[in-house]
mmCIF file of C-alpha atoms and ligand atoms in Angstrom:
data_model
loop_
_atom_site.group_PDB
_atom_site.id
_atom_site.type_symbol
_atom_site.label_atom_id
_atom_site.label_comp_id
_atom_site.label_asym_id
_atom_site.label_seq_id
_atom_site.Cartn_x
_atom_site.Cartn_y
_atom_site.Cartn_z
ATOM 1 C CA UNK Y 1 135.394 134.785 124.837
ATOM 2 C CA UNK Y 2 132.713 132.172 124.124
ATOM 3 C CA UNK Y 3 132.532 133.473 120.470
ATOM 4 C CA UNK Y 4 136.144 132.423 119.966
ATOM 5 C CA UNK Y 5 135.707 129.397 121.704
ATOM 6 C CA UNK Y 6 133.011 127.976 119.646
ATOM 7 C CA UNK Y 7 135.149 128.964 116.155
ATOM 8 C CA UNK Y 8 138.117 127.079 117.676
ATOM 9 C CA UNK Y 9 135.777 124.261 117.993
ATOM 10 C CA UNK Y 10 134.018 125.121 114.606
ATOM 11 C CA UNK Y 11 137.691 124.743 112.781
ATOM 12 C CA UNK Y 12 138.942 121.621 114.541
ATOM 13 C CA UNK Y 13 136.052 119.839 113.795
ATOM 14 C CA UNK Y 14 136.168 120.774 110.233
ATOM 15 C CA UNK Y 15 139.405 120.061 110.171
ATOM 16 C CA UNK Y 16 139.108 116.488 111.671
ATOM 17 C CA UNK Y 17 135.919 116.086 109.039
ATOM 18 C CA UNK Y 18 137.712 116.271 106.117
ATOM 19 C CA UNK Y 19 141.092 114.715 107.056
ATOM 20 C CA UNK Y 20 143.013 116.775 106.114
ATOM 21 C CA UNK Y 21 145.129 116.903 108.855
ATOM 22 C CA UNK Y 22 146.212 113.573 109.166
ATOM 23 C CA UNK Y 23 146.952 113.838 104.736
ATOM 24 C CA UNK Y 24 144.788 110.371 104.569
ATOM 25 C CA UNK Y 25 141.443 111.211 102.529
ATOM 26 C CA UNK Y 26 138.582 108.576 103.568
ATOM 27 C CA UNK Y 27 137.274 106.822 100.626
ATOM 28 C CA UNK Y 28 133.652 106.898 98.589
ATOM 29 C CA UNK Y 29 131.606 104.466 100.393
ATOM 30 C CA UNK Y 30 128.472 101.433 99.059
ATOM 31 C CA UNK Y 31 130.440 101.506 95.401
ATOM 32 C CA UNK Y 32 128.327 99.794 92.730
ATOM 33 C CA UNK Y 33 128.162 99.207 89.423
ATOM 34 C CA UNK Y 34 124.618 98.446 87.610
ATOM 35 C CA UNK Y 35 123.664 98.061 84.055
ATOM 36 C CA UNK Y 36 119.889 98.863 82.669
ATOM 37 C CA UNK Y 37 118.891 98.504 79.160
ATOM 38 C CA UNK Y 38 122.719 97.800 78.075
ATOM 39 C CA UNK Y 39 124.102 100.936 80.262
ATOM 40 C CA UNK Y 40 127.096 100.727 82.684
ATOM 41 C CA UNK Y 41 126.715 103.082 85.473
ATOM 42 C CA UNK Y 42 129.140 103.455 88.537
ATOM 43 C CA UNK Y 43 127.372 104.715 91.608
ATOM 44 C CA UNK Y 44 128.859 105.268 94.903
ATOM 45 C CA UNK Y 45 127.991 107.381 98.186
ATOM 46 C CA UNK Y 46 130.049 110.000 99.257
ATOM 47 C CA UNK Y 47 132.786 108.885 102.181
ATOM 48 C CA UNK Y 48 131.825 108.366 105.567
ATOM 49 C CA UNK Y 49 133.514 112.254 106.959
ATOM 50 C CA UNK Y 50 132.189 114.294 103.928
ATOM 51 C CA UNK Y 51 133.727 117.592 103.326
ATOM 52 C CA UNK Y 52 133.108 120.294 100.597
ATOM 53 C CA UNK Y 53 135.022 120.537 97.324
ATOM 54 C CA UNK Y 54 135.383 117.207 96.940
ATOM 55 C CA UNK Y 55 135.960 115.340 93.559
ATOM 56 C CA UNK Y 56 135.222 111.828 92.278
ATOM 57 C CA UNK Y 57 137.588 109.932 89.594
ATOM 58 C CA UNK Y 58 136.591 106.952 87.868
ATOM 59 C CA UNK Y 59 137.949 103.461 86.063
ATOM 60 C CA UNK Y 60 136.494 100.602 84.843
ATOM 61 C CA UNK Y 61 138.439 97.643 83.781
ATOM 62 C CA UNK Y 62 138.233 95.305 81.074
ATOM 63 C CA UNK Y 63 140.272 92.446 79.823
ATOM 64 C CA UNK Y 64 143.079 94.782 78.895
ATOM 65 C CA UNK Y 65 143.274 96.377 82.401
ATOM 66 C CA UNK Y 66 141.967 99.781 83.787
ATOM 67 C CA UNK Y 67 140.660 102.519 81.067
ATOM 68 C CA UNK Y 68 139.792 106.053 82.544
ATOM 69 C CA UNK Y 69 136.464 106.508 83.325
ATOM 70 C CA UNK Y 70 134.926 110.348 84.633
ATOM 71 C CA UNK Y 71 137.662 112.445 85.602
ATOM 72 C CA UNK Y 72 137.447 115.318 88.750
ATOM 73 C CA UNK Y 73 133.592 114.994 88.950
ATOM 74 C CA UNK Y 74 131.296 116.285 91.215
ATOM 75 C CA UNK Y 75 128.405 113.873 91.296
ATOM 76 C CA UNK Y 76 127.732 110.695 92.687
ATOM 77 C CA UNK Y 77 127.825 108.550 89.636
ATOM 78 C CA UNK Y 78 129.332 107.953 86.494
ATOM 79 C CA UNK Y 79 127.958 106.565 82.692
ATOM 80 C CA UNK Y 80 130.519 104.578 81.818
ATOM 81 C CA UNK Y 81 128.841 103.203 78.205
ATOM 82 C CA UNK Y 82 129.838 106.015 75.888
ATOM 83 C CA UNK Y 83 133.223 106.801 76.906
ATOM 84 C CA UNK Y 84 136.560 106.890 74.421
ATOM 85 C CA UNK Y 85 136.600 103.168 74.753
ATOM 86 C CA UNK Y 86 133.345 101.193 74.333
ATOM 87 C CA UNK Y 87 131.916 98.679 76.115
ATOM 88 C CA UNK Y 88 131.185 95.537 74.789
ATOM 89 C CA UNK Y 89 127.845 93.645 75.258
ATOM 90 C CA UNK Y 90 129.179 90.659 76.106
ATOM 91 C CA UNK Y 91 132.490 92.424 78.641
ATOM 92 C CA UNK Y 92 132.783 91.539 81.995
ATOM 93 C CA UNK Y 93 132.835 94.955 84.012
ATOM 94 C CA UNK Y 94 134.047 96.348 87.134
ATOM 95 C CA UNK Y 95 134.537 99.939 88.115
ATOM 96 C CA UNK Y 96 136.814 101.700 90.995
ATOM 97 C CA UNK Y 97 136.426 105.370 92.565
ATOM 98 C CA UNK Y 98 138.433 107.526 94.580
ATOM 99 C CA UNK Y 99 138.193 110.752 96.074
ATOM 100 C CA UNK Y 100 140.474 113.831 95.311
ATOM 101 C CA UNK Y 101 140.575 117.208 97.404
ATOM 102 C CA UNK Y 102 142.964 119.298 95.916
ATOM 103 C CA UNK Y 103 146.654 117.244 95.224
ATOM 104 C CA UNK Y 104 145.235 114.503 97.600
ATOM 105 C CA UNK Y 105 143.376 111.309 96.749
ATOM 106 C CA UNK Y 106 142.172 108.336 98.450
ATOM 107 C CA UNK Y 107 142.606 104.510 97.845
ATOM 108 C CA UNK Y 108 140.499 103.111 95.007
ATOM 109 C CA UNK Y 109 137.196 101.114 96.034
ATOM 110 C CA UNK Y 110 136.498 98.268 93.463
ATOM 111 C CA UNK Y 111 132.563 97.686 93.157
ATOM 112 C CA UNK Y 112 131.278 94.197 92.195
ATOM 113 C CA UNK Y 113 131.855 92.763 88.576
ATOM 114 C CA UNK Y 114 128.949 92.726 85.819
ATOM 115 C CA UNK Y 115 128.246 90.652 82.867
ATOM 116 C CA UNK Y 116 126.530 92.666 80.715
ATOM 117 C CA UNK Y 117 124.371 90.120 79.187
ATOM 118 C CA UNK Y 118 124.091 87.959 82.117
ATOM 119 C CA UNK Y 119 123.200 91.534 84.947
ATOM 120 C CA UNK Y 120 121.853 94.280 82.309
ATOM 121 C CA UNK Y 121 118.297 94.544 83.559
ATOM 122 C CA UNK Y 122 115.914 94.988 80.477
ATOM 123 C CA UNK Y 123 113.325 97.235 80.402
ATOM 124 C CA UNK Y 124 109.637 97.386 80.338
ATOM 125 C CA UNK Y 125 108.404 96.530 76.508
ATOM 126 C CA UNK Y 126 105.653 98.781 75.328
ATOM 127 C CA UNK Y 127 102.683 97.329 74.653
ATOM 128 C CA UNK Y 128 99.563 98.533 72.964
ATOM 129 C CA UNK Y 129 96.202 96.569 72.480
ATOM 130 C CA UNK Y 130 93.680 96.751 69.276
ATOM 131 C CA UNK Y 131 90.365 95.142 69.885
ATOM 132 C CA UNK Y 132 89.039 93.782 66.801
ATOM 133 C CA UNK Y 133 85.271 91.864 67.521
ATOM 134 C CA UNK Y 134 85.811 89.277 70.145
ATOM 135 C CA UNK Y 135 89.715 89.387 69.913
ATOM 136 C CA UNK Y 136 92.292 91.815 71.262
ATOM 137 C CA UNK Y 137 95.729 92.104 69.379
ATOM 138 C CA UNK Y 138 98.628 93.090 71.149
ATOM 139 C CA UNK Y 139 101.245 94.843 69.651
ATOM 140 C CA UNK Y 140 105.045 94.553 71.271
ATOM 141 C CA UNK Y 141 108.217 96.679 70.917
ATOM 142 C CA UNK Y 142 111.340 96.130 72.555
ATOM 143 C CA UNK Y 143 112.843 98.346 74.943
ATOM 144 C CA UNK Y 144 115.991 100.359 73.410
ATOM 145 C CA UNK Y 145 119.471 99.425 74.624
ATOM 146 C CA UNK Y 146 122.394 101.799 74.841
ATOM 147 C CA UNK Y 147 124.743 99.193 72.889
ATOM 148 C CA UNK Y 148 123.346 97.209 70.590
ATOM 149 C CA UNK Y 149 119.634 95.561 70.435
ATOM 150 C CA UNK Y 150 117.627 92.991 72.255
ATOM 151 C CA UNK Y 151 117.441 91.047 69.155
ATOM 152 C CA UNK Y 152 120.933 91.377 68.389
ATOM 153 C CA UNK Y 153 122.345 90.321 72.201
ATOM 154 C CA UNK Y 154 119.886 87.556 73.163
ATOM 155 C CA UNK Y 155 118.707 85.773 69.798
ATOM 156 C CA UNK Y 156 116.351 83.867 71.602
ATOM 157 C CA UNK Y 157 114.405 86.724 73.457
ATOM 158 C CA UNK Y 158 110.825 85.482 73.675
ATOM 159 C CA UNK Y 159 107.567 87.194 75.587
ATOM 160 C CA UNK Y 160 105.679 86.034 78.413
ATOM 161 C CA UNK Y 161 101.963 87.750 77.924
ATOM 162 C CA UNK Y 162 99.636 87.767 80.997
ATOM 163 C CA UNK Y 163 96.110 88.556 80.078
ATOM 164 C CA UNK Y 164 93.015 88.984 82.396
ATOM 165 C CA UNK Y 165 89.606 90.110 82.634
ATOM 166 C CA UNK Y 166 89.655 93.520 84.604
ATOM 167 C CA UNK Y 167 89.459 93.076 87.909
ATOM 168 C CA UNK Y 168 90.033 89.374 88.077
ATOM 169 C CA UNK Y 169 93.797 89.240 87.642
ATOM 170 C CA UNK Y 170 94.133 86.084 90.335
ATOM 171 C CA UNK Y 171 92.553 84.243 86.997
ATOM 172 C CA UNK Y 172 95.520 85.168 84.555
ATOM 173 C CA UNK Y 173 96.182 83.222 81.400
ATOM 174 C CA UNK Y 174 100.239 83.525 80.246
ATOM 175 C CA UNK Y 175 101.419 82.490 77.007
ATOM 176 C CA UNK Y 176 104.935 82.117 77.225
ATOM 177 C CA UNK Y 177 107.996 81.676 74.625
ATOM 178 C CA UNK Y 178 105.851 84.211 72.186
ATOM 179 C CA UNK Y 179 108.820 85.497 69.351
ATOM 180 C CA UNK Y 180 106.377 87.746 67.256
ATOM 181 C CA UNK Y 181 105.517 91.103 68.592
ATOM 182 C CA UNK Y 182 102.260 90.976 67.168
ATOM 183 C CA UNK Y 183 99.986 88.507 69.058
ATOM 184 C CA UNK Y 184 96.093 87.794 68.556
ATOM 185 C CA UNK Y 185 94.337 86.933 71.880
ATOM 186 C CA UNK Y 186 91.318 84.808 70.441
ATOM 187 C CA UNK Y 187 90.007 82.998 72.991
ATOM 188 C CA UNK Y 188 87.698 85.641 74.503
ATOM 189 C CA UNK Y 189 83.999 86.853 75.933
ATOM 190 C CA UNK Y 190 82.592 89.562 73.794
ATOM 191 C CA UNK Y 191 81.820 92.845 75.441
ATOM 192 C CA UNK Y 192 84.335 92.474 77.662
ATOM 193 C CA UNK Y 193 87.578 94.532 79.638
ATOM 194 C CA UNK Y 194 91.050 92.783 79.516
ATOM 195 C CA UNK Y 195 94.048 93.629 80.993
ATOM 196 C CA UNK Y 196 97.351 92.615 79.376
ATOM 197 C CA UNK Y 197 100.977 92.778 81.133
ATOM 198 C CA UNK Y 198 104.498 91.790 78.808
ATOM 199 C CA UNK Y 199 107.842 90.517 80.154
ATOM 200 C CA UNK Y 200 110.587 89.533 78.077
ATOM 201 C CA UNK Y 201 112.413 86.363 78.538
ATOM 202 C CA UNK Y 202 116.094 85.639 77.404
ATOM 203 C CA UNK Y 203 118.003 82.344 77.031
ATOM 204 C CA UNK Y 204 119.840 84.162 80.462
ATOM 205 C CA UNK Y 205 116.704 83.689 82.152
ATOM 206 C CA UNK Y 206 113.895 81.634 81.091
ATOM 207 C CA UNK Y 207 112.348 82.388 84.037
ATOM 208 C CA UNK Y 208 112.810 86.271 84.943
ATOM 209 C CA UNK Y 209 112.257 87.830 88.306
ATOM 210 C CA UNK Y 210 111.676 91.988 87.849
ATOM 211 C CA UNK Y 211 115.092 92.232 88.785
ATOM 212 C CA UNK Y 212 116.765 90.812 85.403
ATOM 213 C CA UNK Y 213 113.224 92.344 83.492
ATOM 214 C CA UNK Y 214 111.159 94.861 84.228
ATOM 215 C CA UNK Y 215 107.199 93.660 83.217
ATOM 216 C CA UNK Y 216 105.142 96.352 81.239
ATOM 217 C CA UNK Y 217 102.399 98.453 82.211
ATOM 218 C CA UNK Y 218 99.346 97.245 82.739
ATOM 219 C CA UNK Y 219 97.041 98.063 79.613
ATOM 220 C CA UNK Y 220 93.288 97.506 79.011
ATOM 221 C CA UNK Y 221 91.270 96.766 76.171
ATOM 222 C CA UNK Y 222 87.579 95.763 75.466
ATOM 223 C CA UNK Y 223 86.212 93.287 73.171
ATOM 224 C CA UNK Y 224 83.087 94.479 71.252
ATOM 225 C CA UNK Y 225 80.757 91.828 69.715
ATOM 226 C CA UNK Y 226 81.976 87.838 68.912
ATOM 227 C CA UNK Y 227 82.560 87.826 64.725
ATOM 228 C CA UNK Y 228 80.597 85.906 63.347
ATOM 229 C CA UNK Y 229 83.246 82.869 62.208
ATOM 230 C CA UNK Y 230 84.183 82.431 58.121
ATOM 231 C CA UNK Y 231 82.144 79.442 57.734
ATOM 232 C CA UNK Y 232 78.854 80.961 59.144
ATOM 233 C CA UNK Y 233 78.723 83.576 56.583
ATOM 234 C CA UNK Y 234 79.888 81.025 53.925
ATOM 235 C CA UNK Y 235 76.938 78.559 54.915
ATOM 236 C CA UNK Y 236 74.176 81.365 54.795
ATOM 237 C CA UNK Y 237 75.503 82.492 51.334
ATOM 238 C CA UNK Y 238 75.030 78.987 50.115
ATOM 239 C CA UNK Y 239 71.651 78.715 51.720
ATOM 240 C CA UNK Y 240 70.107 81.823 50.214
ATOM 241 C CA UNK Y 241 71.617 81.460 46.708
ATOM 242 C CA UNK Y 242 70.308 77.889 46.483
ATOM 243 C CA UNK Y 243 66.498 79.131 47.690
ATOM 244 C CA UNK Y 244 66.952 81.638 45.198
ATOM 245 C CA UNK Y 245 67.841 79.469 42.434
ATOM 246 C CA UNK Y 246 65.353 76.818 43.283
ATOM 247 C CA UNK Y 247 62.685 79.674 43.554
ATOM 248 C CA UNK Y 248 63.924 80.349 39.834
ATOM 249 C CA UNK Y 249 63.651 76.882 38.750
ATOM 250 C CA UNK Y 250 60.405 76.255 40.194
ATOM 251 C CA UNK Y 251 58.892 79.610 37.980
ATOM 252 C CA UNK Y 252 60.390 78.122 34.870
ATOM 253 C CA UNK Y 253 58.775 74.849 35.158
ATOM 254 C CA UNK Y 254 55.531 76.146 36.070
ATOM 255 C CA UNK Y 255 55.421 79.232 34.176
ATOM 256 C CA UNK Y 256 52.276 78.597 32.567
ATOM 257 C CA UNK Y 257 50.634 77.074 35.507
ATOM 258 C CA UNK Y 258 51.710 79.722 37.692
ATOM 259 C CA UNK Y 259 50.346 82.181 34.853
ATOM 260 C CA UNK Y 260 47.136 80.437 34.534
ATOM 261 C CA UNK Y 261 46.989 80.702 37.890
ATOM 262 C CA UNK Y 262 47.338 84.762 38.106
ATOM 263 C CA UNK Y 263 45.268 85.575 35.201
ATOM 264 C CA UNK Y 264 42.591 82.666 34.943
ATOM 265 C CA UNK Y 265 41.394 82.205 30.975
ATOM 266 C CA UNK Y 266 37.475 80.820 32.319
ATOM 267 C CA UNK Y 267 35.250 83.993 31.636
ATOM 268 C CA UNK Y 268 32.451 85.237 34.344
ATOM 269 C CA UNK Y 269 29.043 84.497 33.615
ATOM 270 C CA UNK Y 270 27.746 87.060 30.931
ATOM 271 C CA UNK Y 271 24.660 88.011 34.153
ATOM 272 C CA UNK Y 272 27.359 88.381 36.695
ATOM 273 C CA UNK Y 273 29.509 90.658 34.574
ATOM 274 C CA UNK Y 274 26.538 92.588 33.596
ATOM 275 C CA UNK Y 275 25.227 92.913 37.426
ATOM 276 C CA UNK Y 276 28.558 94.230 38.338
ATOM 277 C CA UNK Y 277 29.334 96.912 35.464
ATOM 278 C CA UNK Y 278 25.463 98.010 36.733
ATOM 279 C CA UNK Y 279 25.940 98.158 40.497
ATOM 280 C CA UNK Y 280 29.910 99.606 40.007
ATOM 281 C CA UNK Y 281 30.022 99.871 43.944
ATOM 282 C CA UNK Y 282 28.242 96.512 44.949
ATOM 283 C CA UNK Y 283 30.840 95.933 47.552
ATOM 284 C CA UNK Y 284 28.681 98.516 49.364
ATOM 285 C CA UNK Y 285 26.302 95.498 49.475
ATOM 286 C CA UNK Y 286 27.685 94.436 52.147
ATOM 287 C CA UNK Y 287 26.902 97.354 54.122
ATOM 288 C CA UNK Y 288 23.391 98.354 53.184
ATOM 289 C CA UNK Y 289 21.818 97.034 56.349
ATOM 290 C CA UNK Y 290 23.983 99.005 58.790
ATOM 291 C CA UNK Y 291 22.872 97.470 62.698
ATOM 292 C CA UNK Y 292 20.832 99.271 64.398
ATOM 293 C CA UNK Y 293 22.659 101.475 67.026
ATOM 294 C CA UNK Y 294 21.369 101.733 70.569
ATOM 295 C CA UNK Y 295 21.208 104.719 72.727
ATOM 296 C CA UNK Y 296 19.888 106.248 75.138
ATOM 297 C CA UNK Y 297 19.684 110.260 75.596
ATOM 298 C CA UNK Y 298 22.152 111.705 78.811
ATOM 299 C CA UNK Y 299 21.481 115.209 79.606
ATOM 300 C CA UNK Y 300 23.837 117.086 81.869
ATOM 301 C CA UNK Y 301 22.878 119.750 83.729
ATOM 302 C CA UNK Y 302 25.344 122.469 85.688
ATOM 303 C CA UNK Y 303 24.802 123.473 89.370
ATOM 304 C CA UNK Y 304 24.089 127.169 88.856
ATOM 305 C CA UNK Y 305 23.837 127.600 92.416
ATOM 306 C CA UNK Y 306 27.758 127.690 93.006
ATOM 307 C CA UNK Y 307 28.820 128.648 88.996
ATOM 308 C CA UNK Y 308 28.920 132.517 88.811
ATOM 309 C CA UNK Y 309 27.223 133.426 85.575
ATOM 310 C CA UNK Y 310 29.679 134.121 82.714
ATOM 311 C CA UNK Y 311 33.096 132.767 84.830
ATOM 312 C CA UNK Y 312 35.060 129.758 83.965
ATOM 313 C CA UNK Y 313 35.312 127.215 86.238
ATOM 314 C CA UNK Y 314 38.837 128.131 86.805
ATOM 315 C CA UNK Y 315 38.110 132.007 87.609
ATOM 316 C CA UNK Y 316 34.888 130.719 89.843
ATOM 317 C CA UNK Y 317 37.170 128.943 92.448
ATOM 318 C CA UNK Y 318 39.431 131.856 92.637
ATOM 319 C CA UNK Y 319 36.235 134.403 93.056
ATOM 320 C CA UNK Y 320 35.100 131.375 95.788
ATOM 321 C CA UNK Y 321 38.531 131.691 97.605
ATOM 322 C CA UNK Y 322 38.517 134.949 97.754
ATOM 323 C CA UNK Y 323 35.591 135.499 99.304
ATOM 324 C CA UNK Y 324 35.820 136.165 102.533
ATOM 325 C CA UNK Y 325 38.099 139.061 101.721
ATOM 326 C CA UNK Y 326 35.665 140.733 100.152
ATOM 327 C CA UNK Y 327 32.802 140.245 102.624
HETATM 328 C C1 NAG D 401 123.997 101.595 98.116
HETATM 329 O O1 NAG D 401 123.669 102.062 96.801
HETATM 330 C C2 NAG D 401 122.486 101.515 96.282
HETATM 331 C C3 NAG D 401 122.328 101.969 94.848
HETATM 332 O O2 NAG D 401 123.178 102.989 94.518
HETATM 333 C C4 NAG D 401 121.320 101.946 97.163
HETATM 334 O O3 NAG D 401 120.140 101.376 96.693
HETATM 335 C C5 NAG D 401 121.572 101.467 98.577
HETATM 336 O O4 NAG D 401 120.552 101.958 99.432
HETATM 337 C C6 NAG D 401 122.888 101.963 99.081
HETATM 338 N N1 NAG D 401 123.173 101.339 100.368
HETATM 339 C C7 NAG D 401 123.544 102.035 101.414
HETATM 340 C C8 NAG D 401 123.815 101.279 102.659
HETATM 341 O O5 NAG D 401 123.678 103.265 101.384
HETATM 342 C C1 NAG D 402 141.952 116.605 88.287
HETATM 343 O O1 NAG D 402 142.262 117.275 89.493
HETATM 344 C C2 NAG D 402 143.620 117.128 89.886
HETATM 345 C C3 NAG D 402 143.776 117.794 91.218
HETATM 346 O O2 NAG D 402 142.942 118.879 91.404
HETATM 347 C C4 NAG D 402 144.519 117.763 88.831
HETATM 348 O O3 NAG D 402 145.841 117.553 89.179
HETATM 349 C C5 NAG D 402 144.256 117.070 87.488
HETATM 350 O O4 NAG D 402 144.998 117.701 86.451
HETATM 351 C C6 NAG D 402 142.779 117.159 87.125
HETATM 352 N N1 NAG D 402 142.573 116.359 85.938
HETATM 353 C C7 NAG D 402 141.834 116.799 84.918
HETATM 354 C C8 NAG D 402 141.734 115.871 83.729
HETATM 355 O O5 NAG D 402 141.262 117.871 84.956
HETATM 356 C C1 NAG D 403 98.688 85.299 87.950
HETATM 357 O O1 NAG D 403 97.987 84.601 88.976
HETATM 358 C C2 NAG D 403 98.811 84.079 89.994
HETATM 359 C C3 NAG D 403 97.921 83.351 90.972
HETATM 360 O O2 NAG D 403 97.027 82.547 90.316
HETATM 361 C C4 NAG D 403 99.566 85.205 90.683
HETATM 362 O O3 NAG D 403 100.440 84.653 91.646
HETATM 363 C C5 NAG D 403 100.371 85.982 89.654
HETATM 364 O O4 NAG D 403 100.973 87.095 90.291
HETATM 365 C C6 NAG D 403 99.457 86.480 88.550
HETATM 366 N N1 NAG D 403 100.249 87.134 87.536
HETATM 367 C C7 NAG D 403 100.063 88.391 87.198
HETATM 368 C C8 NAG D 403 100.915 88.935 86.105
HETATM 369 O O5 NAG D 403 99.240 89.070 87.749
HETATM 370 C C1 NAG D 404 104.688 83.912 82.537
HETATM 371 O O1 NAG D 404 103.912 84.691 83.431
HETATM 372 C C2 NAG D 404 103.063 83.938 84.273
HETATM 373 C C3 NAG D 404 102.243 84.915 85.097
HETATM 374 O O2 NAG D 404 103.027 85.891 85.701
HETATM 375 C C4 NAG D 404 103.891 82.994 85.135
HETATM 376 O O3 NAG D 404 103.034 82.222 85.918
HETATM 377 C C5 NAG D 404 104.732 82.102 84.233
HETATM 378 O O4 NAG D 404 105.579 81.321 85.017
HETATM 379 C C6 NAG D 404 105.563 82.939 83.292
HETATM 380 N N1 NAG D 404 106.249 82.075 82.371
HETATM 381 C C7 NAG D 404 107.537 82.219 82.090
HETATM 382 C C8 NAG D 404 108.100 81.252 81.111
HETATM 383 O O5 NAG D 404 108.206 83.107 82.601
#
């Protein structure tokens, strides 16, 4: 009795769920349309009594009216960029969505309108880092759009690059309005961790907040000793060669001085020759009268009393220990 109570109840309230009764299918609910990297994509969430087996159609108009978008879907969303007609970067866009359970549809729910170059939300550039002596190069690529290129849709695309030492990012540097995607950050402290974050800024919005682009990861780098600069190495070049050439100079002028110097011409007195081919080793001379050393005699003598004759000093304190063992 209760059991067929309870599936009375069961079926009514399925029934009243999905509508179907009163023939008026409630629509898709929170319809939006968003656009990332140069993507349309209509979202929505499913109606307010959901009920299974149902199916999602799609539009999306344009100038020239409604084109058909996804057709009898199951999902919650819909890419609308690579359909049969193509969107254009610089269309105005809105999408509509109704529901369909079996021959019976709801009304159409518009979402809001985008401008694709104005609302498309860019994506996070890559960006890797090369230290190179005291200076840290940072290397930038766009993010890839669905239609077209970030070059090609906002000609004057520039980067804002944030760089800090690790752990101090309160005390950022930015250099803003950058157009190259290589950039050399120069003015740095050797042996030292920086951190370096990217956003891209469009003639749309100078000023971007992470909802019109997204800023990069967060990359580190260290800089390894300062170089020494051009002109340093240039000045010591100079220096040396011109020692070297006066040192050159200087031994031409006074070759025969300097010769005459090394290899005097005055011959030793004939005795003093002769005394030293006699005495071949009279530096020894010197050393003939060694001093007198001083010293006085130190005798050591053992304590035989405790040393066991014929033990090592080692072995004797092991007999000693183990002494009373034995006794
Ligand atoms: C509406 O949809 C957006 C994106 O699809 C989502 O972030 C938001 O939470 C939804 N709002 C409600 C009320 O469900
Ligand atoms: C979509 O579903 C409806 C109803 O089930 C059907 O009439 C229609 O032919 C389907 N359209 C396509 C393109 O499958
Ligand atoms: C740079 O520093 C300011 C405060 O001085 C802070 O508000 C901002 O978020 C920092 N920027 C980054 C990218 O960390
Ligand atoms: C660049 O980024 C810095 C730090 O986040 C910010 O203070 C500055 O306003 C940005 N400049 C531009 C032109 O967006």
């Amino acid at each position: 009795m209760s059991a067929s109570i309870s599936a009375f109840i069961l079926t009514f309230s399925t029934l009243c769920g999905s509508r179907v009764v009163s023939g008026v299918l409630s629509p898709p609910t929170n319809v939006s349309l968003t656009s990332y990297n140069m993507n349309l994509v209509l979202r929505w969430d499913p109606p307010d009594q959901p009920a299974s087996g149902l199916l999602y159609t799609t539009e999306y108009s344009s100038i020239l009216g409604y084109n058909v978008g996804c057709v009898n879907i199951s999902t919650l969303e819909c890419d609308l960029t690579n359909l049969k007609d193509s969107i254009s970067e610089y269309g105005k866009y809105t999408g509509r969505v109704r529901v369909q359970l079996g021959t019976e549809s709801s009304a159409w729910v518009e979402s809001n309108q985008i401008a694709l170059d104005r609302d498309t939300v860019i994506g996070a550039p890559d960006v890797s880092l090369f230290s190179n002596g005291a200076t840290i190069e940072a290397s930038i690529k766009d993010p890839v759009f669905r239609i077209s290129s970030l070059r090609d849709v906002y000609n004057l695309a520039t980067y804002n690059i944030t760089y800090w030492k690790d752990g101090q990012k309160k005390k950022n540097r930015s250099i803003s309005n950058v157009q190259q995607n290589r950039v050399v950050l120069s003015d740095l402290d050797p042996w030292t961790t920086y951190c370096v974050q990217v956003q891209i800024s469009t003639e749309k919005h100078p000023n971007p907040n992470p909802t019109h682009s997204v800023p990069s990861a967060v990359v580190c780098e260290s800089t390894t000793i300062e170089e020494e600069a051009p002109w340093v190495a240039a000045v010591v070049t100079f220096v040396v060669m011109a020692m070297a050439v006066a040192v050159v100079v200087v031994a031409v002028v006074y070759r025969k001085r300097i010769s005459h110097f090394l290899c005097p011409k005055d011959a030793l007195p004939e005795h003093f020759k002769e005394y030293l081919l006699a005495h071949p080793n009279y530096l020894d001379m010197r050393n003939s009268h060694p001093p007198k050393e001083i010293f006085d005699p130190v005798s050591i003598i053992a304590d035989g009393s405790i040393l066991e004759e014929g033990l090592p000093l080692e072995a004797a304190g092991t007999s000693c220990s183990q002494q009373p063992d034995t006794t």
